[in-house]
XYZ file of C-alpha atoms in Angstrom:
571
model
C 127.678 151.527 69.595
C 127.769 154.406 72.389
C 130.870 155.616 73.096
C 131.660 158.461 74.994
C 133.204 162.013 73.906
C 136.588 162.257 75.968
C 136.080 165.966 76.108
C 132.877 166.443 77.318
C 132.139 162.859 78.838
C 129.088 162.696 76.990
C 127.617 159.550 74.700
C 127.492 159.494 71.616
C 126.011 156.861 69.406
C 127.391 155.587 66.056
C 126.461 153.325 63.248
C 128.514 150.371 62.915
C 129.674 151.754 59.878
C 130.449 154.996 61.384
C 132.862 154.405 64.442
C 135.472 156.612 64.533
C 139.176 155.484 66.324
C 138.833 155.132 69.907
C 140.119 153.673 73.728
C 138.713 151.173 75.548
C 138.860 150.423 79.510
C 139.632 147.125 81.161
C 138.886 147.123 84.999
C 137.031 145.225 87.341
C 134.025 147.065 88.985
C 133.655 148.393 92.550
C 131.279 150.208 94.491
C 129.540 153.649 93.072
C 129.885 152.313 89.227
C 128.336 154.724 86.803
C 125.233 153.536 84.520
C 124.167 154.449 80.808
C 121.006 155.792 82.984
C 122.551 158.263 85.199
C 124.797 159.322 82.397
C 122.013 160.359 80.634
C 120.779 162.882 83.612
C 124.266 163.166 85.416
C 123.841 164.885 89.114
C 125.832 166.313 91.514
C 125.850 162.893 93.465
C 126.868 161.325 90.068
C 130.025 163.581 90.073
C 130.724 162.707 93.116
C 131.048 158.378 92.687
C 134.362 156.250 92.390
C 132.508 155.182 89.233
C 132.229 158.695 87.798
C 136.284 159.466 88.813
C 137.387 156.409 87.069
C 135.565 157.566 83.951
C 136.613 161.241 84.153
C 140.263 160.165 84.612
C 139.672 157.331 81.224
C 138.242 159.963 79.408
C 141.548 162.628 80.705
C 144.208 159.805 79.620
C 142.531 159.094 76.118
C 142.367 163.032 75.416
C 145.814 163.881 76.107
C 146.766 160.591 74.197
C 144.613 162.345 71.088
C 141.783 159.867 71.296
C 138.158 161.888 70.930
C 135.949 159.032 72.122
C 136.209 156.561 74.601
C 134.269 152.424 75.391
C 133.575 151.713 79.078
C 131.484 149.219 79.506
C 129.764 150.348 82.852
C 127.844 153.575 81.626
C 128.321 152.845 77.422
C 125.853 149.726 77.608
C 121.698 150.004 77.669
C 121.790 147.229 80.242
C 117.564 147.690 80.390
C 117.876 146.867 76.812
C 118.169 143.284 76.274
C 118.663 143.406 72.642
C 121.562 146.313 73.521
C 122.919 144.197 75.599
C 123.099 141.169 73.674
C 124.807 142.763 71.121
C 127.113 144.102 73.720
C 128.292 141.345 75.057
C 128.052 139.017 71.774
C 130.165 141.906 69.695
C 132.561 142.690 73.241
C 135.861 140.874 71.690
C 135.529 142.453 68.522
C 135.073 146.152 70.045
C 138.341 145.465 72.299
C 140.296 143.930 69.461
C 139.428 147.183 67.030
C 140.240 149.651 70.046
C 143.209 151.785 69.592
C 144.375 151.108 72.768
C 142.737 149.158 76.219
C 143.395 150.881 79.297
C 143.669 148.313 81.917
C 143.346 150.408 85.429
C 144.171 147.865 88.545
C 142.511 149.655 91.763
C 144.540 147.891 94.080
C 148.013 148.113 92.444
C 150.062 150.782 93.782
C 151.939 152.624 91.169
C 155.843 152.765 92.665
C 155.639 148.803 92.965
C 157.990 147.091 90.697
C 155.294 145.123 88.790
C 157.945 142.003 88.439
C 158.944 141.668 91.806
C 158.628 138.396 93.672
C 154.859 138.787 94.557
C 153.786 141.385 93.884
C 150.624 143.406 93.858
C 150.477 143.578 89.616
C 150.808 139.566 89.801
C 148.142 139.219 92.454
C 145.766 141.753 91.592
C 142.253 140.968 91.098
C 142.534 142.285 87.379
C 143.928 138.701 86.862
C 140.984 136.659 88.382
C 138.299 138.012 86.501
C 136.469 135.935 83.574
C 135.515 139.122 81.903
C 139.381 140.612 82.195
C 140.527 137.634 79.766
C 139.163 138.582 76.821
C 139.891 142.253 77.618
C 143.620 140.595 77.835
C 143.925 139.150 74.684
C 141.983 140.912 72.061
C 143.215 144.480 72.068
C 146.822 144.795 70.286
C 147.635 147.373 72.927
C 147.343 147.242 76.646
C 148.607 149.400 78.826
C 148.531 149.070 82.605
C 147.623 152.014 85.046
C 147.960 152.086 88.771
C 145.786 152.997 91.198
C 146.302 156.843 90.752
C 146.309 156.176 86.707
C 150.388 156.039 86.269
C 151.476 154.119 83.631
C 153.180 150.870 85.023
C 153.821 149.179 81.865
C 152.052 147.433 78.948
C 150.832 144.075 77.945
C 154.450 143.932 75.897
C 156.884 145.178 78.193
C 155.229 142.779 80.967
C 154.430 139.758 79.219
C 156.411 137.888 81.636
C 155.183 138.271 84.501
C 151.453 138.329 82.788
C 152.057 134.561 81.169
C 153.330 133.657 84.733
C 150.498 134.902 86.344
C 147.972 133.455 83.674
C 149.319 130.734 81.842
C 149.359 132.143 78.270
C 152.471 132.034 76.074
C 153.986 135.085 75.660
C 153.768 134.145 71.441
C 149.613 134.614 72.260
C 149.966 137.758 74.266
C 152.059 139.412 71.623
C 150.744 138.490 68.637
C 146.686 137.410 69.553
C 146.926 133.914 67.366
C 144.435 132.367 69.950
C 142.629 130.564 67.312
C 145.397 128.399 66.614
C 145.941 127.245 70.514
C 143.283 123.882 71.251
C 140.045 124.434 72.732
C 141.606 122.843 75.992
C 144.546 125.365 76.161
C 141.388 128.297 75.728
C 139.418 126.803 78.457
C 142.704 126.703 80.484
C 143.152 130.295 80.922
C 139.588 130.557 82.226
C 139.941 128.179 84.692
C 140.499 129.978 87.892
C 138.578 132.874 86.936
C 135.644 133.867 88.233
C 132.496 135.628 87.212
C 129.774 137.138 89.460
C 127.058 135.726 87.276
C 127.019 131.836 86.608
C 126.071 132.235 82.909
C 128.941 134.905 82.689
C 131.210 132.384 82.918
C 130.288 131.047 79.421
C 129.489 134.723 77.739
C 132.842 136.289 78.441
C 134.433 133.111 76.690
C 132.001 133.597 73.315
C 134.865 135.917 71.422
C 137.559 133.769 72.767
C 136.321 130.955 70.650
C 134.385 132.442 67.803
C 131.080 131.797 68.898
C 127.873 133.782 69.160
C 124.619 132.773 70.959
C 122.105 134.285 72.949
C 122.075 135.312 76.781
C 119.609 133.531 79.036
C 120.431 134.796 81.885
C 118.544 131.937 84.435
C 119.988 129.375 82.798
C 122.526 128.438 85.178
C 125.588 126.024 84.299
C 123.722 125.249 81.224
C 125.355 128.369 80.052
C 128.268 126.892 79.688
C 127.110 123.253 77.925
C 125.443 125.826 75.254
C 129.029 127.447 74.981
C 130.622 124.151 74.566
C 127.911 122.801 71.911
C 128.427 125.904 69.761
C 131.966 125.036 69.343
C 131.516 121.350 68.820
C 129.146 122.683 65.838
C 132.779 124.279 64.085
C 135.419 122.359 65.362
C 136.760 119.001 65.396
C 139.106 119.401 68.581
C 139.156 116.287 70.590
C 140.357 118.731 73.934
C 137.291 120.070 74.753
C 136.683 116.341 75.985
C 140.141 116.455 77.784
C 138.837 118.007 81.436
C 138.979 116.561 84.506
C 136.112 116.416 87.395
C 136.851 118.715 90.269
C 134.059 116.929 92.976
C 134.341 113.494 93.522
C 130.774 112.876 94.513
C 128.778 114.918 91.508
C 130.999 113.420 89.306
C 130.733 109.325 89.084
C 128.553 109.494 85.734
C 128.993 112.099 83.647
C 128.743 112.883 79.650
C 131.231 114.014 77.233
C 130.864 117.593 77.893
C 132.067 119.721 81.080
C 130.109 121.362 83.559
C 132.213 124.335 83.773
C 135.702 126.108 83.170
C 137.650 124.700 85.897
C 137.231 121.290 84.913
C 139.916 122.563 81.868
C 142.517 123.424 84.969
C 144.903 120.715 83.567
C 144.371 121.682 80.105
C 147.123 123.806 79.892
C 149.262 121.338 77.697
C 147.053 119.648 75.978
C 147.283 119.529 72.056
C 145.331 118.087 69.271
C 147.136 115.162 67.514
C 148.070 115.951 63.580
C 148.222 113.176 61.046
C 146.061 110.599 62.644
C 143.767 110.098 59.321
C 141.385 112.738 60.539
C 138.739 113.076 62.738
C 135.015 111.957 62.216
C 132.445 114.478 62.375
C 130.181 113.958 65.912
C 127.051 116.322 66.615
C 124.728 116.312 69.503
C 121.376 114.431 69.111
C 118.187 113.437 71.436
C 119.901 110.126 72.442
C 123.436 112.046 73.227
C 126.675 112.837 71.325
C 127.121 111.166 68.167
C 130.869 110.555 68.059
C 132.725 107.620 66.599
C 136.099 106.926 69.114
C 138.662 103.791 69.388
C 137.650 101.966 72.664
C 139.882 99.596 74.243
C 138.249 96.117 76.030
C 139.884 96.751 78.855
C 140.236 93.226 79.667
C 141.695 92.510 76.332
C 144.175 94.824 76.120
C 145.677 93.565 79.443
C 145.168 89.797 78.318
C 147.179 90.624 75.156
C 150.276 93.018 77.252
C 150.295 91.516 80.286
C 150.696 95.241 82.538
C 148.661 98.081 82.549
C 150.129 100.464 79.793
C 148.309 103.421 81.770
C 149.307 106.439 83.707
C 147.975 108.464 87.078
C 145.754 105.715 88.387
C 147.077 106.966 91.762
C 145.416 110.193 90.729
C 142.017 109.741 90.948
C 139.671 109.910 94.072
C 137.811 106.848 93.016
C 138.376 103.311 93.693
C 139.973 102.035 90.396
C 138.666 98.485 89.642
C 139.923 95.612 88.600
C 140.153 94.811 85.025
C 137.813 91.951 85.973
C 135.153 93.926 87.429
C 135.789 96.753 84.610
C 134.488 94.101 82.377
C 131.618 93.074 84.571
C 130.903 96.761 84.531
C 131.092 97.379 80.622
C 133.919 100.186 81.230
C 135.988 100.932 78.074
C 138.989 103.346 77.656
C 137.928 105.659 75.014
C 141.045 106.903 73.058
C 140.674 110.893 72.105
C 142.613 112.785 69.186
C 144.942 115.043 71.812
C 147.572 114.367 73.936
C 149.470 116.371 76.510
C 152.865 118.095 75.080
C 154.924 121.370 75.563
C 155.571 121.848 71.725
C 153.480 120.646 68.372
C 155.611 117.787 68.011
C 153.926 114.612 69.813
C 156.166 112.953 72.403
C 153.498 110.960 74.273
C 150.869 108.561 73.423
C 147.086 109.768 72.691
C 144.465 110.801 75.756
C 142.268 108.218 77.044
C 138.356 108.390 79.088
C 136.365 106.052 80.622
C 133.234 105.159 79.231
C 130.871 103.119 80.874
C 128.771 101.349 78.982
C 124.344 102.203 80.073
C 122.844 98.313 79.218
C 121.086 98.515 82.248
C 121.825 95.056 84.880
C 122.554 93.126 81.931
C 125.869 91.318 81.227
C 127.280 93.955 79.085
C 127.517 93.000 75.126
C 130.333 93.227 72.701
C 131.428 97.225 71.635
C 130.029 96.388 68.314
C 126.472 95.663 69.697
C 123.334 97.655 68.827
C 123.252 99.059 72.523
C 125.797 101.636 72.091
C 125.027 104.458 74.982
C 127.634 105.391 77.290
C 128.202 107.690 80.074
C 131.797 109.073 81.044
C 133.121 107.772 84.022
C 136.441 108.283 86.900
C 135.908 111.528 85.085
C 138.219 112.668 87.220
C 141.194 110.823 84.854
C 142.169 111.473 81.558
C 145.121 108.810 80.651
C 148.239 109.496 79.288
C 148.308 106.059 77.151
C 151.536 105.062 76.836
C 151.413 102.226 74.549
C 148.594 101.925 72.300
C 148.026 98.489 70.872
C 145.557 97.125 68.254
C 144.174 94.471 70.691
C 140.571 94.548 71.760
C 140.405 98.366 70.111
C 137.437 98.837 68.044
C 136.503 102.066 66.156
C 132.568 102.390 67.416
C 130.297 105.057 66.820
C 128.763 105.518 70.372
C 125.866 108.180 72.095
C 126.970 110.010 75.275
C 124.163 111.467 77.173
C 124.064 114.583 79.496
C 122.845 113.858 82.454
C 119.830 116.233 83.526
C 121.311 118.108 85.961
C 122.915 120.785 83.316
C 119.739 122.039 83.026
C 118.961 122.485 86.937
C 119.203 126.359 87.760
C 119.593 125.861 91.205
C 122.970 126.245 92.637
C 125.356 123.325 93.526
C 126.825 123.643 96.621
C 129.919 122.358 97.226
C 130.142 118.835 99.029
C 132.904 118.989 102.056
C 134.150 115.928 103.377
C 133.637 114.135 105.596
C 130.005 115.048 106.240
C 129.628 117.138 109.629
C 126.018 117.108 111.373
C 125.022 117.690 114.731
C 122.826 115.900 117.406
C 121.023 119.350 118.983
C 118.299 118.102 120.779
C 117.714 115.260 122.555
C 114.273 114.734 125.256
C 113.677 111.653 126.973
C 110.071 113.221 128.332
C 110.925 110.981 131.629
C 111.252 107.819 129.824
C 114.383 106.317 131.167
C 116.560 105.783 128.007
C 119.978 107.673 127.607
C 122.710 107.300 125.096
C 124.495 104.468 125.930
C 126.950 103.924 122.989
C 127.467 105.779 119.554
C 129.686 104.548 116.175
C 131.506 105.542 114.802
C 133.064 106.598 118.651
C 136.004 108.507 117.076
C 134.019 111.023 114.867
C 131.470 111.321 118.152
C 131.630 114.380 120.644
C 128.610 114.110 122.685
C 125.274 116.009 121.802
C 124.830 119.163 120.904
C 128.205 118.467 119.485
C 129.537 117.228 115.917
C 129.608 113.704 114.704
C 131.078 113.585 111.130
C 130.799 110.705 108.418
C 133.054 109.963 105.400
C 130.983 109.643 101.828
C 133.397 106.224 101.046
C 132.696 106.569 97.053
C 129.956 106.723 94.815
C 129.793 102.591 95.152
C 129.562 102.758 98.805
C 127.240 104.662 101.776
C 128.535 105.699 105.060
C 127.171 104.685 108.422
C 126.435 106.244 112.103
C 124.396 104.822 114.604
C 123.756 105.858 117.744
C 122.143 103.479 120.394
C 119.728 104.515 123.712
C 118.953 102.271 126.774
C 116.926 102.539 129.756
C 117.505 100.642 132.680
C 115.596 97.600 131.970
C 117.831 97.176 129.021
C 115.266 98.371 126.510
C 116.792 100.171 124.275
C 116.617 101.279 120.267
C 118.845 102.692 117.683
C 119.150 105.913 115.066
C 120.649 105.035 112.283
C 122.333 107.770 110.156
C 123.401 106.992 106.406
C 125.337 109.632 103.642
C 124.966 108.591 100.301
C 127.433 109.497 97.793
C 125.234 111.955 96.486
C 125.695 113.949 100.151
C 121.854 113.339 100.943
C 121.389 112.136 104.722
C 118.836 109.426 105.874
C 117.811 108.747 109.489
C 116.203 105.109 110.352
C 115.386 103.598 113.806
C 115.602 99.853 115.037
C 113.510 98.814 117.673
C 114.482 95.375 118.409
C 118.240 95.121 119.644
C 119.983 92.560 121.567
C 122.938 91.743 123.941
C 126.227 92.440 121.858
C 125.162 93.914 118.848
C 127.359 95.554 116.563
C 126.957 98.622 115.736
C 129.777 98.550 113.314
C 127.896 96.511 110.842
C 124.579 97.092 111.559
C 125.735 100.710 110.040
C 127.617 99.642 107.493
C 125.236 96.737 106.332
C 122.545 99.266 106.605
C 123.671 101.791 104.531
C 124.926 99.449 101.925
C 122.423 96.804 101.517
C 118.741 98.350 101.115
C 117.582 94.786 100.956
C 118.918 93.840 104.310
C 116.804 93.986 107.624
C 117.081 92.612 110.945
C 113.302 93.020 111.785
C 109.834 93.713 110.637
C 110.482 97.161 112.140
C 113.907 97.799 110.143
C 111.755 100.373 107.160
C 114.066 99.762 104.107
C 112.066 103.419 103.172
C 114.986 106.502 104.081
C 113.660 109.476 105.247
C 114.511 112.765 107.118
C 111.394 112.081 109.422
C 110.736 108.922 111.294
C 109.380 107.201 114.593
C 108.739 104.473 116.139
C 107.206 102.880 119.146
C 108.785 101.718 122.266
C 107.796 99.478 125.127
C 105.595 100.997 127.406
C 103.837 103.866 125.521
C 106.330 105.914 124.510
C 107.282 106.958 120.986
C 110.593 108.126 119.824
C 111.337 111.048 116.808
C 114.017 111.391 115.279
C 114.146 114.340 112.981
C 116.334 115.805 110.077
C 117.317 119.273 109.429
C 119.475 121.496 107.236
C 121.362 124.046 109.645
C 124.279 126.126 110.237
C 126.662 125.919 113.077
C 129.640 128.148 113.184
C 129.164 129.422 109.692
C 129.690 126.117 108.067
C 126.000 124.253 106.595
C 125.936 120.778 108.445
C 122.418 118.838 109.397
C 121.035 119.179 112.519
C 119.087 116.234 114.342
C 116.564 116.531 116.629
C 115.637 113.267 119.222
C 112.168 112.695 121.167
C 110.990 110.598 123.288
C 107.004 111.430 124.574
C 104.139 109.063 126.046
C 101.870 108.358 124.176
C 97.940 107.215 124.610
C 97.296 104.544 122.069
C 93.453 104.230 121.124
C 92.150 100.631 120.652
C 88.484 100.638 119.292
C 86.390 97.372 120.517
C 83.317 96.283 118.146
């Protein structure tokens, strides 16, 4: 471990055995930060950093507070070292929890603010929206909180307030560090509206927090976080880790058992394992999925035996809930989990409950008890409060839960706005005749060059846009546009039209029915990149394009209309 001599600011490396009593800073880094590198040959531009102040005045405060040494994680880490700095930030919690004392210094808090005032600075700093600052929170037993010019403005005891306000955790935790006794869910909780500026950090800075070590792949993307989430699985039996909640409607219609990052725990806050409930089987991860034996409830039969739906917060989620009918068609189950949602350890509410869909392909879906027992989660955007739990159609089933790939994608996700905005830039007619005669949907259309905008409907359902062209004889031809719920845009073109067509349902029934077609020409095939010809020589294009207009990433679509010589080769 380097640490740094508060006199001298220079490092100093120890054996683990060897550390002698020393601070530790907690801040959130800024421009001019100071490396273990050009601590090593310090310059007269070094001196002169931000980065190089905030460590002189660390080092000033921990002398005058009798401290010889001092952590800060900018310049005491070998960050070219990846073995350094895996054991850096796989031993982090422990070297803040056996600090002395954590300086917290908040850049952009001025010190003669009243920290507990409505709105303040303190409660809004950026301190608080850091993934890294969390652990740096709750592990030392001492924090004390400097302003912007390094005046004390109060510690993590006189504040604690304000600070569980601001972040959710009980005062009991920020006092007294128990965090291993609050539920996975509650843990995740805290981190969910923190941020990190790597992905993978997001899972690393939550290692300590939960006990766990593993190593950094730093590439890995969100699967950072799955890893995280399988270590703890591997040393705990808490049902809350399965408690979260999909954020994105259209990533989110099949998912497994396991999130896809922290702020899927945002309403996790509450959530409690349930005590003396026989215990809880042990589940592992294999090739086929999670391994986990769980009560699930025949939808169909529960309602059959109770007459009303026993459920909560159907209204809640963004998907179209089915009928119990069609959630039998479907081979959905409510999966009950070992947690419920409570204020105290004393259960007042029924049990959690998930959807599983059951993966038996196009098949009429077989009894619970059948062979064919892999599932998928899915509304993942509900957990249920149940209410009343009954014995009827509940079977205790051991059942596999599969990841789907993407965790293991590395590119990143972009979030999907809705409705879906694109924009018709370019449109040449090469003296053809043909204009834009009529466009659907009319209300969402502003003329080209302009925006027309499409609603993904739900993961069961496509949107359609067409937009139709006529010349003066009355020829004329359409562009289809389609959204899937996956936010992927197709283009299509119809050649053969007639008098009072609607372009209502031609849309619709296009982008809903692949099997569908008005005419030889209607190409079930979507693409970003079609054509087609049309009477009298000509060809029309109709192009796809990802594009930015106004700052905002949209589609851009590009119409053409050129003569063309057609070659006809006589034997």
């Amino acid at each position: 471990m380097w640490l740094l001599d508060s006199s001298t600011i220079e490092l100093k490396e120890f054996a683990s055995q060897d550390i002698p009593d020393y601070a530790i800073l907690s801040h959130t880094w800024g421009e001019g930060e100071v490396s273990f590198q050009d601590m090593q040959g310090a310059s007269e531009e070094t001196y002169q950093t931000t980065g190089y102040e905030k460590i002189r005045r660390c080092c000033s405060q921990a002398a005058s507070d009798g401290f010889d040494y001092v952590w800060i994680d900018t310049c005491c880490i070998n960050k070219l070292s990846s073995s350094e700095l895996s054991e850096a930030i796989n031993s982090m919690y422990q070297w803040y929890s056996d600090a002395e004392v954590c300086y917290a210094y908040l850049v952009d808090v001025p010190s003669d603010e009243e920290p507990g005032s409505k709105r303040s600075a303190f409660a809004r700093c950026r301190w608080f929206t850091r993934g890294w600052a969390l652990q740096e929170l709750l592990a030392p037993s001492t924090v004390i909180f400097f302003g912007q010019d390094w005046v004390d403005i109060g510690t993590k005891a006189s504040l604690q307030t304000v600070i569980s306000k601001v972040t959710g955790i009980s005062p009991e935790v920020l006092l007294n560090g128990r965090v291993s006794r609050m539920s996975v869910g509650q843990r995740m909780s805290w981190a969910s509206r923190r941020q990190t500026t790597r992905i993978e950090d997001t899972a690393y800075c939550l290692m300590g927090l939960f006990g766990v070590n593993m190593p950094l792949l730093y590439g890995e993307g969100e699967k950072a976080f799955l890893r995280l989430q399988l270590e703890i699985i591997k040393s705990s039996d808490d049902h809350t880790i399965f408690s979260w909640t999909a954020t994105s409607t259209i990533e989110d219609y099949e998912r497994g058992l396991l999130a896809r990052r922290p702020a899927e725990f945002s309403n996790c806050g509450n959530v409690r394992q349930r005590v003396g409930t026989g215990g809880v089987s042990p589940y592992t991860m294999t090739n086929k999925g999670l391994c986990i034996e769980l009560h699930l409830i025949r939808m169909y039969d529960h309602y059959e035996t109770d007459g009303n739906r026993n459920f909560r917060n159907y209204a809640a989620s963004r998907y179209y809930i089915p009928s119990v009918f069609q959630m039998r068609e479907q081979g959905i189950y409510l999966a009950v989990l070992n947690c419920y949602y409570g204020d105290s350890s004393v259960q007042r509410s029924g049990p959690l409950g998930i959807y599983l869909k059951q993966k038996v392909g196009d098949s009429q879906p077989q009894d619970v008890s059948s062979v064919l027992n892999s599932y998928v989660r899915t509304y993942a955007d509900i957990a249920e409060n149940i209410e009343t739990l009954t014995n009827g159609g509940m079977k205790r089933t051991e059942v596999y839960v599969k990841e789907p790939s993407y965790v293991s994608n590395h590119r990143r996700r972009k979030q999907v706005q809705c409705p879906i905005s694109f924009y018709v830039m370019n449109v040449t007619m090469d003296g053809s005749g043909y204009a834009l005669s009529k466009a659907y949907p009319e209300t969402r259309w502003t003329g080209i060059g302009e925006r027309m905008q499409l609603d993904v409907l739900s993961p069961r359902r496509e949107s359609g846009g067409a937009l139709m062209f006529k010349n003066t004889r009355e020829d004329g031809f359409l562009v289809l546009l389609s959204i899937d719920f996956q936010s992927t845009l197709h283009c299509d073109i119809v050649t053969s039209i007639w008098s009072g067509i609607d372009l209502e349902e031609v849309a619709h029934r296009r982008s809903t029915d692949d099997d569908w077609s008005m005419t030889d020409t209607y190409d079930s095939v979507r693409c970003d990149r079609v054509q087609a010809w049309l009477p009298g020589g000509y060809v029309v294009f109709v192009a796809l394009r990802p594009g930015c207009v106004s700052g905002n990433r949209t589609t851009l679509i590009d119409i053409t209309i050129r003569k063309e010589i057609k070659l006809e080769i006589q034997r």
